[in-house]
Amino acid sequence: MTTRALDSSVAIACAVSAAQHERLCPRQVLGVRMGLAAGHALGLSLPRDDKRLLLLAETDGCVLDGVTAATGCTVGHRTLRIIDYGRVAVTAVNVETERAVRIVPRAGVRELAISFAGDDLPRYYAQVEGYQQMPEHDLLRVEPVALTFDLTALLGRRGTRVDCSRCGEEVLNGRELYVGEGAVCPGCQGGAYYQPCAG
Ligand SMILES: [Zn+2]
Ligand SMILES: [Zn+2]
């Protein structure tokens, strides 16, 4: 069995993640390591309580509890967005410089984690241990990327609030569109994800 001193930032973030998730599962640990890798790659200290780091996550689920615990980025802080490709990947963006890196577990990390933790543990627990212990470079691929969309448009105009001229509901962050009669929310503009039904 390979024994390595655990990086304290890994241990702390795993504890925070486990506390909000009932227990620590392998995907949370991956999320913790991905979140910490975002800080390393962009030279940003973690966890953050400002909005300089934006995370674009490519799935929801356990991994994001780990990512959130490590980075402080949350949906509530508007520093975490889900672009649901169903992939365990996160793109981290320094919103001041627009420098971005995409972080994804390397192929074969499940087996590698088990070899780190030793095969005397059940597979699940070997992954929990191994993902905590593995060097970042063995665990994750971190690649510079350029965003293909307008970051300013994604972030919107923070703090703005107008009433939709059709439904009367408030529209935040500059998400309104302007048509003939004035500001209209995207839901009223057409193609809403729901429709009224009787009952
Ligand atoms: Zn889980
Ligand atoms: Zn509306």
Coordinates of C-alpha atoms and ligand atoms in Angstrom, one line a residue:
M1 CA 0.0 0.0 0.0
T2 CA 1.3 3.4 -1.0
T3 CA 1.1 5.9 1.9
R4 CA 1.4 9.6 1.2
A5 CA 0.9 12.6 3.4
L6 CA -2.4 14.1 2.5
D7 CA -2.4 17.7 1.3
S8 CA -4.3 19.5 4.0
S9 CA -6.3 21.5 1.5
V10 CA -7.6 18.2 0.0
A11 CA -8.5 16.9 3.5
I12 CA -10.2 20.0 4.5
A13 CA -12.3 20.3 1.3
C14 CA -13.2 16.6 1.5
A15 CA -14.5 17.1 5.0
V16 CA -16.5 20.1 4.0
S17 CA -17.9 18.2 1.0
A18 CA -18.8 15.1 3.0
A19 CA -20.6 17.3 5.6
Q20 CA -23.0 18.6 2.9
H21 CA -23.3 15.2 1.1
E22 CA -23.8 12.8 4.1
R23 CA -20.7 10.9 3.3
L24 CA -17.6 11.1 1.1
C25 CA -18.0 9.4 -2.3
P26 CA -15.4 9.0 -5.1
R27 CA -16.9 11.7 -7.3
Q28 CA -16.8 14.3 -4.5
V29 CA -13.1 13.7 -4.1
L30 CA -12.6 14.1 -7.8
G31 CA -14.5 17.3 -7.6
V32 CA -12.3 18.5 -4.7
R33 CA -9.2 17.7 -6.7
M34 CA -10.6 19.4 -9.8
G35 CA -11.5 22.5 -7.8
L36 CA -8.1 22.8 -6.2
A37 CA -6.5 22.2 -9.6
A38 CA -8.4 25.2 -10.9
G39 CA -6.8 27.4 -8.2
H40 CA -3.3 26.0 -9.0
A41 CA -3.7 26.4 -12.8
L42 CA -5.0 30.0 -12.6
G43 CA -2.9 31.1 -9.6
L44 CA -5.9 31.9 -7.5
S45 CA -6.1 31.1 -3.8
L46 CA -9.0 29.0 -2.6
P47 CA -11.7 28.9 -1.4
R48 CA -12.8 32.3 -2.7
D49 CA -15.4 34.7 -1.4
D50 CA -15.2 37.0 -4.4
K51 CA -16.4 36.5 -8.0
R52 CA -13.0 36.3 -9.8
L53 CA -13.2 32.6 -10.4
L54 CA -16.1 31.3 -12.5
L55 CA -16.6 27.6 -13.0
L56 CA -18.5 26.1 -15.9
A57 CA -19.3 22.6 -14.9
E58 CA -20.3 20.0 -17.5
T59 CA -22.5 17.9 -15.3
D60 CA -24.4 18.2 -12.0
G61 CA -24.2 15.6 -9.2
C62 CA -21.7 14.5 -6.5
V63 CA -18.7 16.0 -8.3
L64 CA -20.0 19.5 -7.9
D65 CA -20.3 19.2 -4.1
G66 CA -16.6 18.6 -4.1
V67 CA -15.9 21.4 -6.5
T68 CA -18.0 23.8 -4.4
A69 CA -16.3 22.8 -1.2
A70 CA -12.8 23.3 -2.6
T71 CA -13.5 26.6 -4.5
G72 CA -16.3 28.4 -2.7
C73 CA -17.9 28.8 -6.1
T74 CA -21.6 28.3 -6.0
V75 CA -24.8 28.9 -8.0
G76 CA -25.9 31.2 -5.2
H77 CA -22.7 33.4 -5.7
R78 CA -23.2 33.3 -9.5
T79 CA -19.7 31.7 -9.8
L80 CA -20.8 28.3 -10.8
R81 CA -22.8 27.5 -14.0
I82 CA -23.8 24.1 -15.3
I83 CA -23.5 23.5 -19.1
D84 CA -24.8 19.9 -19.0
Y85 CA -22.8 17.8 -21.4
G86 CA -23.0 14.9 -18.9
R87 CA -19.2 14.9 -18.6
V88 CA -17.1 15.0 -15.4
A89 CA -15.3 18.2 -16.4
V90 CA -15.0 21.8 -15.3
T91 CA -13.7 24.8 -17.1
A92 CA -12.3 27.4 -14.7
V93 CA -12.2 31.0 -15.8
N94 CA -10.5 34.0 -14.3
V95 CA -13.1 36.5 -15.2
E96 CA -10.7 39.4 -14.9
T97 CA -8.3 38.1 -17.5
E98 CA -10.6 35.5 -19.2
R99 CA -7.8 33.0 -18.9
A100 CA -9.4 29.6 -18.8
V101 CA -8.5 26.0 -18.2
R102 CA -10.6 22.8 -18.7
I103 CA -10.0 20.2 -16.1
V104 CA -11.0 16.6 -16.6
P105 CA -10.0 13.3 -14.9
R106 CA -7.5 11.3 -17.0
A107 CA -8.6 8.1 -18.6
G108 CA -8.0 5.1 -16.4
V109 CA -8.0 7.0 -13.1
R110 CA -10.3 4.5 -11.4
E111 CA -7.8 1.7 -11.7
L112 CA -4.9 4.0 -10.9
A113 CA -6.6 5.2 -7.8
I114 CA -7.1 1.6 -6.6
S115 CA -3.4 0.9 -7.2
F116 CA -2.5 4.0 -5.0
A117 CA -4.8 2.9 -2.2
G118 CA -4.0 -0.7 -2.3
D119 CA -6.2 -3.6 -3.3
D120 CA -7.1 -4.6 0.3
L121 CA -9.9 -2.0 0.2
P122 CA -13.2 -2.5 -1.6
R123 CA -13.1 -0.7 -4.9
Y124 CA -15.4 2.2 -3.8
Y125 CA -13.2 3.0 -0.8
A126 CA -10.0 2.5 -2.7
Q127 CA -11.2 5.2 -5.1
V128 CA -12.1 7.5 -2.2
E129 CA -8.6 7.1 -0.8
G130 CA -6.7 7.0 -4.1
Y131 CA -8.3 10.1 -5.5
Q132 CA -7.2 12.0 -2.4
Q133 CA -3.6 10.7 -2.5
M134 CA -2.8 10.8 -6.2
P135 CA -0.5 13.5 -7.5
E136 CA -2.6 16.1 -9.4
H137 CA -0.8 15.4 -12.7
D138 CA -1.6 11.7 -12.6
L139 CA -5.3 12.3 -11.7
L140 CA -6.2 15.3 -13.9
R141 CA -5.7 16.7 -17.4
V142 CA -5.6 20.5 -17.2
E143 CA -5.7 22.2 -20.6
P144 CA -5.8 25.9 -21.5
V145 CA -9.0 26.7 -23.5
A146 CA -10.5 29.8 -25.1
L147 CA -14.2 30.4 -24.5
T148 CA -16.3 30.4 -27.7
F149 CA -19.0 32.7 -26.3
D150 CA -19.2 36.2 -24.8
L151 CA -18.4 35.9 -21.1
T152 CA -20.0 39.3 -20.4
A153 CA -23.2 38.1 -21.9
L154 CA -23.2 35.0 -19.7
L155 CA -22.6 37.0 -16.6
G156 CA -25.3 39.5 -17.5
R157 CA -25.7 42.9 -15.9
R158 CA -25.5 42.2 -12.2
G159 CA -27.9 44.1 -10.1
T160 CA -30.3 45.2 -12.8
R161 CA -34.1 44.5 -12.5
V162 CA -36.9 45.4 -14.8
D163 CA -40.5 44.2 -15.1
C164 CA -41.5 42.1 -18.1
S165 CA -44.1 44.1 -20.1
R166 CA -46.1 40.8 -20.8
C167 CA -46.1 38.7 -17.6
G168 CA -45.2 41.5 -15.2
E169 CA -42.6 39.4 -13.4
E170 CA -39.2 40.8 -12.6
V171 CA -36.3 40.0 -14.8
L172 CA -32.8 40.1 -13.2
N173 CA -29.3 40.5 -14.5
G174 CA -30.1 42.0 -17.9
R175 CA -31.8 38.9 -19.2
E176 CA -34.7 40.9 -20.7
L177 CA -35.0 41.4 -24.4
Y178 CA -36.4 44.5 -26.0
V179 CA -39.2 44.2 -28.5
G180 CA -41.8 46.6 -29.7
E181 CA -43.7 47.2 -26.4
G182 CA -40.6 47.2 -24.2
A183 CA -38.7 44.8 -22.0
V184 CA -39.8 41.1 -22.3
C185 CA -38.5 38.2 -20.3
P186 CA -37.0 35.3 -22.3
G187 CA -39.9 33.1 -21.1
C188 CA -42.5 35.4 -22.8
Q189 CA -40.3 35.9 -25.8
G190 CA -41.1 32.4 -26.9
G191 CA -39.8 28.9 -26.5
A192 CA -40.3 28.7 -22.7
Y193 CA -39.4 25.4 -21.1
Y194 CA -43.0 25.1 -19.7
Q195 CA -46.5 25.9 -20.8
P196 CA -49.6 26.6 -18.7
C197 CA -52.0 23.7 -18.2
A198 CA -55.4 23.3 -16.8
G199 CA -55.8 22.3 -13.2
Ligands
ZN1 ZN -22.0 11.1 -3.9
ZN2 ZN -42.5 37.8 -19.1

